[in-house]
Coordinates of C-alpha atoms in Angstrom, one line a residue:
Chain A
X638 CA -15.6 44.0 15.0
X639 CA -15.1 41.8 17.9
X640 CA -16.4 38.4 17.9
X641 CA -17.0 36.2 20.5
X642 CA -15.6 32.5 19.4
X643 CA -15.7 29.5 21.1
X644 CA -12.3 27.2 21.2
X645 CA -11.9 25.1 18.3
X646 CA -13.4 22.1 17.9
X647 CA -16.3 23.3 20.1
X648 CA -19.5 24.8 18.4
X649 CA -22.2 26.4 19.3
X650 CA -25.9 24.5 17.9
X651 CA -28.3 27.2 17.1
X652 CA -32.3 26.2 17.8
X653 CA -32.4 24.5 13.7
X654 CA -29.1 21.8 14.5
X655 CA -29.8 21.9 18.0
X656 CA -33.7 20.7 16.9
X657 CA -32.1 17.9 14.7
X658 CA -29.8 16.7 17.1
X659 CA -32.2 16.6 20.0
X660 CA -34.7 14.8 17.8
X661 CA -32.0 12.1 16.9
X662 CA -31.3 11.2 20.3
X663 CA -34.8 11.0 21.1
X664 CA -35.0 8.4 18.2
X665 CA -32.3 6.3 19.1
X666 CA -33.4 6.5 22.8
X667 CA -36.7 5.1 22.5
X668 CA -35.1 2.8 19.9
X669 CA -33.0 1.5 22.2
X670 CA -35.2 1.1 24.9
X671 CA -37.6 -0.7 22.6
X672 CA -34.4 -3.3 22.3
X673 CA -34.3 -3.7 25.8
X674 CA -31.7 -0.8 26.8
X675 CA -32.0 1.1 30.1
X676 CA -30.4 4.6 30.0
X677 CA -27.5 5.5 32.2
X678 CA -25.3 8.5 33.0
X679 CA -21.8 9.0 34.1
X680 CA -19.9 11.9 35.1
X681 CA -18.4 14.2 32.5
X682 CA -15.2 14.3 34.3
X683 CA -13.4 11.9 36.1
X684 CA -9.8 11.0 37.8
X685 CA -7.6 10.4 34.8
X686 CA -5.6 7.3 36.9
X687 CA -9.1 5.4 36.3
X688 CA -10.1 6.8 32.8
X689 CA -6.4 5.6 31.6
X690 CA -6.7 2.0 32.6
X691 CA -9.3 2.1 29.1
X692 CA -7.3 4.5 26.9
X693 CA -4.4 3.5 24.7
X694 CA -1.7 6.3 24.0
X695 CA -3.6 7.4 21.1
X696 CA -6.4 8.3 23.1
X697 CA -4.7 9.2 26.3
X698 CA -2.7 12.1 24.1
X699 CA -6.3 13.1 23.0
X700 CA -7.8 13.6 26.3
X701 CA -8.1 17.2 27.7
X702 CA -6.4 16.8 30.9
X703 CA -6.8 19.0 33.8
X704 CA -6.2 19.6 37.7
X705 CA -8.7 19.7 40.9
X706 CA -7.6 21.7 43.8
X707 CA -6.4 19.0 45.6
X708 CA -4.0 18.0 42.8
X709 CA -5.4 15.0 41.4
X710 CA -5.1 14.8 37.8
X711 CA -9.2 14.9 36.0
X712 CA -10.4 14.2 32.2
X713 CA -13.2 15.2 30.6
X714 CA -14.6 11.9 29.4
X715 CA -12.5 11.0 26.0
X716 CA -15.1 8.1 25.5
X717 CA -18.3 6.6 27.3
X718 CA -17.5 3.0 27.7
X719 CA -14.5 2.9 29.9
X720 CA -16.9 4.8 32.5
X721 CA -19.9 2.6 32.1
X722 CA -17.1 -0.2 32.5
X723 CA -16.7 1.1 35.8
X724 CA -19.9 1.9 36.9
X725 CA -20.7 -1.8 36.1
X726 CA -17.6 -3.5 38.0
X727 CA -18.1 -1.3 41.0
X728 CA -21.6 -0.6 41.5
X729 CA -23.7 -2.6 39.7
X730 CA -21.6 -6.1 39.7
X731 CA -24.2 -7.9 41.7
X732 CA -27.1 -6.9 38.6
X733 CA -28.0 -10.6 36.9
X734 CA -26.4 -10.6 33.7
X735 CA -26.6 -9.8 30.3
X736 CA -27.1 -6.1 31.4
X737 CA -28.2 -4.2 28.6
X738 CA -27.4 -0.4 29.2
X739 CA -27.4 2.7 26.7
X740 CA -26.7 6.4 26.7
X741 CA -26.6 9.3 24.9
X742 CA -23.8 11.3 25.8
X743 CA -21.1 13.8 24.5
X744 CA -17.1 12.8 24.7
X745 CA -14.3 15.2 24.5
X746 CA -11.1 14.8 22.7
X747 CA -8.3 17.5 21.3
X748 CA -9.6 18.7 18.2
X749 CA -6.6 18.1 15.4
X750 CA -5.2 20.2 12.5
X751 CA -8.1 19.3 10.2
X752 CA -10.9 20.5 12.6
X753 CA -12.2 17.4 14.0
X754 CA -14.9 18.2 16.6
X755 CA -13.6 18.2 20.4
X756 CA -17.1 17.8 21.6
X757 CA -18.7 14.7 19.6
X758 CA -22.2 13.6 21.1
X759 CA -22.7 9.6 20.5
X760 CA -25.3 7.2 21.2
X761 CA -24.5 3.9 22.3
X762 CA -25.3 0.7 23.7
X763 CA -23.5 -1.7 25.8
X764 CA -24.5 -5.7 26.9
X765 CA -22.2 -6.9 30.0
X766 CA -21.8 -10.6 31.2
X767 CA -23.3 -11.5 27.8
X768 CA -22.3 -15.7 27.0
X769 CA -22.9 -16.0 23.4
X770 CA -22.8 -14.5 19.3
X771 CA -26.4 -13.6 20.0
X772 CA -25.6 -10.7 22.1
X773 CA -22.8 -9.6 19.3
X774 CA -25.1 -10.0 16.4
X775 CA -27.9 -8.3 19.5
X776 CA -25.4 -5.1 19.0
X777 CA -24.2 -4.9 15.7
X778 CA -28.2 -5.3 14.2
X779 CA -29.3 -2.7 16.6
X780 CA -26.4 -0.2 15.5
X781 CA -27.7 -1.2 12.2
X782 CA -31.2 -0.1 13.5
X783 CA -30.4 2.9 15.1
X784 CA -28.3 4.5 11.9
X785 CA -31.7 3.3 10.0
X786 CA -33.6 5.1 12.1
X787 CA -31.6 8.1 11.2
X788 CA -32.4 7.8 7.9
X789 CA -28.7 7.1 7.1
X790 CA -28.9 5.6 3.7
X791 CA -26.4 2.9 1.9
X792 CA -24.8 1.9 5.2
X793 CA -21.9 -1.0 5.2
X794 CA -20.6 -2.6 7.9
X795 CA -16.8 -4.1 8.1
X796 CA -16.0 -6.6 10.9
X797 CA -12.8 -6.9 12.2
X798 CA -10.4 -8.5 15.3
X799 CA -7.9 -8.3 17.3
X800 CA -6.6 -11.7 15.8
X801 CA -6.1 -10.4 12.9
X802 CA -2.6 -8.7 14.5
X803 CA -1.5 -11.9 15.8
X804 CA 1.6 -13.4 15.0
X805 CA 2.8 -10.2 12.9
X806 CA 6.4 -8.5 13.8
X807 CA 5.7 -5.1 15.9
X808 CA 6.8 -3.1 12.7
X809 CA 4.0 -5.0 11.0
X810 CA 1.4 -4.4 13.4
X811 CA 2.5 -0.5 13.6
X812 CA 2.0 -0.5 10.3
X813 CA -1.1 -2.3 10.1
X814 CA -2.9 0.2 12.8
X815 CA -1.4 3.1 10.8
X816 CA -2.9 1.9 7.6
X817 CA 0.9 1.8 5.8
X818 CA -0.2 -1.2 3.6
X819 CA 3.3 -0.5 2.1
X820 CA 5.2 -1.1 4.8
X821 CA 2.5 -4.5 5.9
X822 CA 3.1 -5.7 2.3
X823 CA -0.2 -6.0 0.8
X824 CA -3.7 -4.4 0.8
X825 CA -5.3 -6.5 3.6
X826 CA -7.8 -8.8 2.2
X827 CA -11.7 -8.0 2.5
X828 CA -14.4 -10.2 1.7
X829 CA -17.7 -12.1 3.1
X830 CA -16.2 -15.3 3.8
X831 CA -12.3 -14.9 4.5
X832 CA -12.6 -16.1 8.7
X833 CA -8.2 -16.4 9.3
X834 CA -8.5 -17.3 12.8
X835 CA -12.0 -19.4 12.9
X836 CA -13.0 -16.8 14.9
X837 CA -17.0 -17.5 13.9
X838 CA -16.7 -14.2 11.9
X839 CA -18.4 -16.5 9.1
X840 CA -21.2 -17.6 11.0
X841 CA -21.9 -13.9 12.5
X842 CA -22.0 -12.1 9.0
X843 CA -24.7 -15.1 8.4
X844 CA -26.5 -14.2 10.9
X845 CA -26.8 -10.4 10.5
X846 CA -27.6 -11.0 7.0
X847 CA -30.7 -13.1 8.2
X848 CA -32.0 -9.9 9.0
X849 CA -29.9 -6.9 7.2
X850 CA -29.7 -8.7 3.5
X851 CA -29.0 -5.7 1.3
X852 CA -26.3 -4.0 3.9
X853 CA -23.0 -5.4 2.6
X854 CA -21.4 -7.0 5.3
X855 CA -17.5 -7.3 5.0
X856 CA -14.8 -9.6 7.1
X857 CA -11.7 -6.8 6.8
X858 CA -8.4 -8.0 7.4
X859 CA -7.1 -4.3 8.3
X860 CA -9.6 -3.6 10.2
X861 CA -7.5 -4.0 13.9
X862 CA -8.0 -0.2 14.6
X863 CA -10.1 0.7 17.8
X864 CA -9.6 1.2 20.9
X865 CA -6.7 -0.2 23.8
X866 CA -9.5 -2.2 25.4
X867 CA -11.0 -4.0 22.4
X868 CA -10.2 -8.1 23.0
X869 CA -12.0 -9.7 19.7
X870 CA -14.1 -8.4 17.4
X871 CA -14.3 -4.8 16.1
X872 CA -16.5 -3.6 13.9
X873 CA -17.5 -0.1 11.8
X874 CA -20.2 1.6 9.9
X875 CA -20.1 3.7 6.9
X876 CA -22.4 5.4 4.4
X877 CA -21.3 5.9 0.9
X878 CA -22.0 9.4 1.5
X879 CA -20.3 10.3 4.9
X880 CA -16.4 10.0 4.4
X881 CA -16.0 9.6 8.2
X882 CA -16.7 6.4 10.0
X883 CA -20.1 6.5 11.3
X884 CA -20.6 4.4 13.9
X885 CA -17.9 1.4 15.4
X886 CA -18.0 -0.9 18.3
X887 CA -17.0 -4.4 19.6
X888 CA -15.6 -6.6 22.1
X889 CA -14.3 -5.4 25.2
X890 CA -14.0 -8.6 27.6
X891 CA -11.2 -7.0 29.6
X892 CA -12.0 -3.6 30.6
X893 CA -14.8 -4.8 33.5
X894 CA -11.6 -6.7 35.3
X895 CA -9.6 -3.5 35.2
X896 CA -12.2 -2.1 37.8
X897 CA -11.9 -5.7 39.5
X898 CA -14.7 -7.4 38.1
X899 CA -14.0 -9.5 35.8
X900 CA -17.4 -9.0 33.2
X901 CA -17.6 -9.8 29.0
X902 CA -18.6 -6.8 27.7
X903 CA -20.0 -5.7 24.2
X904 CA -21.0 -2.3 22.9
X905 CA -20.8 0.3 19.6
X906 CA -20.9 3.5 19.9
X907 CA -22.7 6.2 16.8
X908 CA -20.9 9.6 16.4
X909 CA -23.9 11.8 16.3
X910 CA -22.0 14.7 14.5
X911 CA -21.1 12.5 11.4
X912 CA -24.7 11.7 11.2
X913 CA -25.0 15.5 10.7
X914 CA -27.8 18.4 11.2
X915 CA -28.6 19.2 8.2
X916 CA -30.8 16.5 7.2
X917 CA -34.8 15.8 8.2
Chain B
X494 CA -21.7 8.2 -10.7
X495 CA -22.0 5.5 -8.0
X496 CA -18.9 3.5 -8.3
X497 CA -17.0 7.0 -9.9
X498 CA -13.7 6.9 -8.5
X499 CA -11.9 10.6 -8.0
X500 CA -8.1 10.7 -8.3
X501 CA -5.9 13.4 -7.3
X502 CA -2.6 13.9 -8.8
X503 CA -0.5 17.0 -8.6
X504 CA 0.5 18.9 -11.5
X505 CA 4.0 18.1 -13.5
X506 CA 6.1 15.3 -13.3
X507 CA 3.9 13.0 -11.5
X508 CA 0.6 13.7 -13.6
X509 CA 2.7 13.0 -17.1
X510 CA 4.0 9.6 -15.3
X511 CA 0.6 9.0 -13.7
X512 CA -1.7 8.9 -17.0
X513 CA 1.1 7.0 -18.7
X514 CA 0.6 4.6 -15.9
X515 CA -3.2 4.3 -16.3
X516 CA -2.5 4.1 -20.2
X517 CA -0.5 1.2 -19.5
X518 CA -3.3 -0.6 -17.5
X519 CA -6.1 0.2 -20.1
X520 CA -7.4 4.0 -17.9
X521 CA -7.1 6.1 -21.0
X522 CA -7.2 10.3 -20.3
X523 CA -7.3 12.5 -22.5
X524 CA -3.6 13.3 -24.2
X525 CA -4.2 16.8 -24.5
X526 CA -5.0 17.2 -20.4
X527 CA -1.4 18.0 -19.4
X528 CA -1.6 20.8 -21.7
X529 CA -4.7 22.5 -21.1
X530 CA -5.8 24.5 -18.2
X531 CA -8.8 22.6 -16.9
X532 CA -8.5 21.5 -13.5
X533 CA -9.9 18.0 -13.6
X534 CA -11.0 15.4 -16.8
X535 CA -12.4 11.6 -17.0
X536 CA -11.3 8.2 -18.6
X537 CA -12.7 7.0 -21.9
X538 CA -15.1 5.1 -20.1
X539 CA -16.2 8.0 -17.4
X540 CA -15.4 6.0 -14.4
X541 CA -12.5 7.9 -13.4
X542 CA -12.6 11.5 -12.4
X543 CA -8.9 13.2 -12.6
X544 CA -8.5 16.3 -10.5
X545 CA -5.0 18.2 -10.3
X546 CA -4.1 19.7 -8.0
X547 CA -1.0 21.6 -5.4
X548 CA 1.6 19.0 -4.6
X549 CA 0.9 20.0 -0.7
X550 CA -3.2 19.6 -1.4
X551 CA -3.4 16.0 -2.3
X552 CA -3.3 15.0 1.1
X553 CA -6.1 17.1 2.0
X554 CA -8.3 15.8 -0.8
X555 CA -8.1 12.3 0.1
X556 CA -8.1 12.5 3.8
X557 CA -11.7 14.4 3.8
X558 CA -12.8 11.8 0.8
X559 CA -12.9 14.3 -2.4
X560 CA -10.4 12.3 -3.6
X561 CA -10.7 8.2 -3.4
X562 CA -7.3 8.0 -4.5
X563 CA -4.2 10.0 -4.4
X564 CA -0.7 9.9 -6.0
X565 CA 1.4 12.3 -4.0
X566 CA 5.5 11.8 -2.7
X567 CA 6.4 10.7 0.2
X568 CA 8.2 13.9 1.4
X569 CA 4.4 15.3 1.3
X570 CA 2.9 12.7 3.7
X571 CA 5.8 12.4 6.2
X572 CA 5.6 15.8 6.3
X573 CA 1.9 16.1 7.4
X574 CA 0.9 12.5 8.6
X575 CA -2.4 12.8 6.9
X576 CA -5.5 10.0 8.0
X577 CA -5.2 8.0 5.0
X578 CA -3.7 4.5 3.3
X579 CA -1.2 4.4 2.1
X580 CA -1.3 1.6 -0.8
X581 CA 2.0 1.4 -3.2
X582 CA 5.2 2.9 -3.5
X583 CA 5.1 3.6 -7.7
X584 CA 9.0 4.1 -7.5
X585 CA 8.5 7.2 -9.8
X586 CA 9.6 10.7 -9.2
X587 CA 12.4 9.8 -6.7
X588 CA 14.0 12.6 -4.7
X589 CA 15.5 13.3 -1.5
X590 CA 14.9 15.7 1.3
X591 CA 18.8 17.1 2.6
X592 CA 20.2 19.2 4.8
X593 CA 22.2 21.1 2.8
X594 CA 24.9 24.3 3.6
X595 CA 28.3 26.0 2.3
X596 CA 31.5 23.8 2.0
X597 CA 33.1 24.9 5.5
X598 CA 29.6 23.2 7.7
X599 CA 29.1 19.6 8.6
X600 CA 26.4 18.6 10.6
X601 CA 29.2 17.7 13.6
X602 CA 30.0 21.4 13.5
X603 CA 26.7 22.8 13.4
X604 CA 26.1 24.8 16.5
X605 CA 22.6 24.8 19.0
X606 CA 20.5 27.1 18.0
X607 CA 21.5 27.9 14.4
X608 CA 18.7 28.7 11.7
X609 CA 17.7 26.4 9.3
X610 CA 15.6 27.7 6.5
X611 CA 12.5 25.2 5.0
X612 CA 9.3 24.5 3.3
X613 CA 9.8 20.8 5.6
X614 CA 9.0 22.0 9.5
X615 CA 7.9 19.0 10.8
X616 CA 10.2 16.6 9.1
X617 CA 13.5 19.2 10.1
X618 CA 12.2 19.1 13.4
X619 CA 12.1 15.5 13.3
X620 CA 15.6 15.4 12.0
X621 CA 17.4 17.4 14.6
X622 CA 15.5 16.0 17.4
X623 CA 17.0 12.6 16.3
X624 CA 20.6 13.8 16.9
X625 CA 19.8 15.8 19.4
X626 CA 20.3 19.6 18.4
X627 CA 17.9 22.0 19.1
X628 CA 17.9 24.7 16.1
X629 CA 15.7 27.7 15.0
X630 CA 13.5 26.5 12.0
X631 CA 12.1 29.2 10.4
X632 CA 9.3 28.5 7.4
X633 CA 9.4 29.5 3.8
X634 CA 7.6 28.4 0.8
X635 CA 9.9 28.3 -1.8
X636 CA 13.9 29.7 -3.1
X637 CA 15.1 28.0 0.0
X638 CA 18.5 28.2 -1.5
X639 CA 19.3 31.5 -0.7
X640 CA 18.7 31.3 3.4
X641 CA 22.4 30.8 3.9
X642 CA 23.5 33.8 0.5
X643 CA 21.6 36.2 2.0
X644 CA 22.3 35.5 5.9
X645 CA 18.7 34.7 6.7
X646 CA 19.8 31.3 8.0
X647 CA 22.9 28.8 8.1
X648 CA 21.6 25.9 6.6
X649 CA 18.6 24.5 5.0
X650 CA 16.4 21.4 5.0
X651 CA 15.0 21.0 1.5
X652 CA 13.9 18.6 -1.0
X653 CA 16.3 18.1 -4.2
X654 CA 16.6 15.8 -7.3
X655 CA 19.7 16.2 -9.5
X656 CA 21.5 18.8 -6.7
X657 CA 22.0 21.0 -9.3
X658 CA 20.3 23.8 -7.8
X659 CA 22.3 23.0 -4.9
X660 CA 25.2 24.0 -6.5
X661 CA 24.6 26.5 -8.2
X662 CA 24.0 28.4 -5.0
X663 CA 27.3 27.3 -3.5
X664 CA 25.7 24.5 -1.3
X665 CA 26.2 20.7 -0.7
X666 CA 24.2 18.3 0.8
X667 CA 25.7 17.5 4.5
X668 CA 23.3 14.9 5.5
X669 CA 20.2 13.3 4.0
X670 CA 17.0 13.1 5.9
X671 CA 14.8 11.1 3.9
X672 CA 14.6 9.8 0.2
X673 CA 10.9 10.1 -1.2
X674 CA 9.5 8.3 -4.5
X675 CA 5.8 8.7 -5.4
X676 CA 2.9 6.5 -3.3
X677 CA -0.4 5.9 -4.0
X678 CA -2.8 6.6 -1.3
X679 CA -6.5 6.1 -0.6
X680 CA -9.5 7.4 1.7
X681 CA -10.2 5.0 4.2
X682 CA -14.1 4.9 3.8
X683 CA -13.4 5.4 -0.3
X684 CA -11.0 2.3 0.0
X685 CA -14.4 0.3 1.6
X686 CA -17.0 1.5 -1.0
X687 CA -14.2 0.6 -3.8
X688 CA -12.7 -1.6 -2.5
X689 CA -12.6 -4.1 -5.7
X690 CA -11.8 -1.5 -8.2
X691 CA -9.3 -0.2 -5.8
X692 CA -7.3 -3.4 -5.5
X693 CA -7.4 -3.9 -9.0
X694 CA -5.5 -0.9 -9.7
X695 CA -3.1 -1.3 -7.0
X696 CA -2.1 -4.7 -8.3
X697 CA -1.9 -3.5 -11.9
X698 CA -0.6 -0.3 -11.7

């Protein structure tokens, strides 16, 4: 018999997931808007030359890559920020700041040996030109919100940053990012009060818990992963019963000046396909 | 069942070391496990879940988070690069992976495009790439020793202890591409949810 498949990675959603994940992102969009998001929408494919200035080599080998007939190298989007990032520099840089923006979009990146999905729709939200810890504690508690609203139970969040690299030896960073706590020479230490750098991690894990007391909030050494564009703090959210990360985000203060307009920029972003379509 | 922890161990050597490890740090299994064909048992206490499993499958377990921990060799995660943490090298069940062939070969000798016979594709790539000769690897999953008897190949890349099989098919090792002991390795979310229990058996164990 002769089937017609689709590539892998990619999937088809049938009325029953499709139902589910429709409903989800109507969930998190009025959520959103509630927190004082607007919706916007970039292109699905773009000129790689200005995707790249956001992508590290990790994601830049994950991008599917393609040509126009002109030439010019094209991606489909690998991840939503770095395009918001430079809708923001170059056509909204005169907006009075903090701009809160969200969308609800699908990225694309080269499915791997285990199956991962090439086609992963997130939601996400994004605050540019914000000043202050209330716009990072503003995103983390509404990524918070927005996995409670999908009824994702026993959710914990681990912050991170980009300090946390500093001063190691490149073999010890490498290792680090790779997770080889062999090679880095100890577990890296996790707890609610270790703050290495003074980096107000302390104070911000107060503050969420002021409003998210039973979610265990966690300063994690290791956690340096993320994205090229990342400048402070990272962060991540888990459920005890997804074995994927969930949902991650954090600062990005650099990206903006890439497109020339030098912006601080927060955001998190929640992979919709972790969250699954079976539930509800 | 909540703070459970699942370990997977592959069958053999490295189960016999690991429960006498876990012994040793007050994790008692069953004695008779080794023996007996069930695939998985718990501690005493119920907190630890035991699964065995293929050598080649450990990775596999822990990286999609049916396992939270894993104790696998290091020729097995070089070999596939698996998402996972990697938390201890437990020093036990040392080996080496070596490129091995008949008396008149030495690497310097070895022609482009010769065939090297292995259960190891990635790692033989890897290996040639490094000094620079491009060869024809060709996959098998097991009696590697007789790719260069039988003419199916001139050398082979494969993992040996002793290198007493080695010999007695008329081979000798001509280089060595990695040496592997056991690790412990853990899921990444796992590694969050446990994290205290985790840490405590990394620093004992």
């Amino acid at each position: 018999m002769t089937t017609y498949t689709t590539p892998q990675g990619i999937s088809d959603y049938l009325p029953n997931d499709t139902k589910i994940l429709n409903a989800n992102i109507i969930k998190l969009q009025s959520l959103f808007s509630e927190n004082g998001f607007n919706q916007i929408k970039t292109p699905t494919i773009e000129f790689a030359e200005n995707l790249e200035k956001g992508l590290g080599p990790i994601q830049k080998k994950h991008s599917i890559e393609f040509f126009d007939p002109a030439g010019n190298r094209l991606l489909l989007r690998p991840d939503n920020t770095t395009p918001i990032a430079r809708t923001v520099a170059t056509r909204m840089n005169a907006e009075s700041t903090p701009l809160k923006l969200c969308y609800t979009e699908p990225i694309f990146r080269k499915s791997n040996q285990n199956h991962s999905d090439t086609e992963i729709f997130q939601a996400g939200c994004e605050i540019f030109g914000y000043t202050n810890l209330t716009s990072i504690v503003d995103i983390i508690s509404t990524c918070i919100k927005g996995l409670e609203t999908l009824n994702v139970t026993d959710i914990g969040i681990d912050i991170g940053h980009i300090n946390f690299m500093k001063g190691l030896s490149e073999e010890k960073k490498e290792a680090l990012l790779k997770g080889d706590y062999i090679t880095y020479g100890k577990i890296p230490e996790r707890s609610e009060t270790i703050d290495p750098d003074s980096e107000n991690l302390t104070n911000l894990v107060a503050n969420l818990k002021k409003s998210h007391s039973t979610i265990p909030i966690m300063i994690n050494q290791g956690l340096v992963k993320g994205l090229h564009y990342y400048s402070g703090i990272i962060f991540e959210a888990y459920s005890k019963h997804n074995r994927n990360i969930i949902a991650s985000g954090g600062q990005y203060d650099s990206l903006c000046a890439q497109f020339g307009h030098s912006l601080s920029a927060v955001g998190f972003a929640i992979n919709l396909n972790e969250i699954g379509f079976q539930n509800d | 069942m909540t703070n459970q922890l699942t370990i997977a161990v592959p069958k053999g050597y490295l189960l016999k070391e690991t429960i006498k490890r876990f012994e040793a740090i007050g994790i008692h299994f069953p004695s008779d496990f080794e023996e007996s064909r069930r695939l998985f048992t718990y501690d005493t206490s119920e907190t630890y879940k035991l699964l065995t499993v293929r050598p080649w499958d450990v990775p596999a377990y822990v990286e999609q988070g049916a396992a939270d921990l894993g104790i696998v060799g290091k020729d097995v995660l070089l070999e596939q690069e698996p998402d996972v943490y990697t938390l201890k090298d437990l020093k036990f069940g040392g080996c080496k992976l070596v490129i091995a062939g008949l008396k008149t070969q030495s690497i310097q000798t070895l022609k482009h495009h010769c065939k090297v016979v292995t259960k190891y594709p990635q790692s033989t790539t890897k290996y040639f790439e490094k000094i620079g000769k491009k060869v024809k690897i060709i996959k098998l999953y097991g009696a590697i020793e007789l790719g260069p008897l039988t003419g199916l190949s001139d050398i082979i890349c494969d993992l040996t202890a002793t290198g007493k099989t080695l010999k007695e098919h008329q081979l000798i090792e001509l280089d060595t591409v990695f040496e592997s002991t056991a690790q412990l390795i853990a899921n990444p979310i796992g590694m969050k949810v446990h994290y205290k229990q985790i840490s405590d058996i990394n620093s004992k164990i």
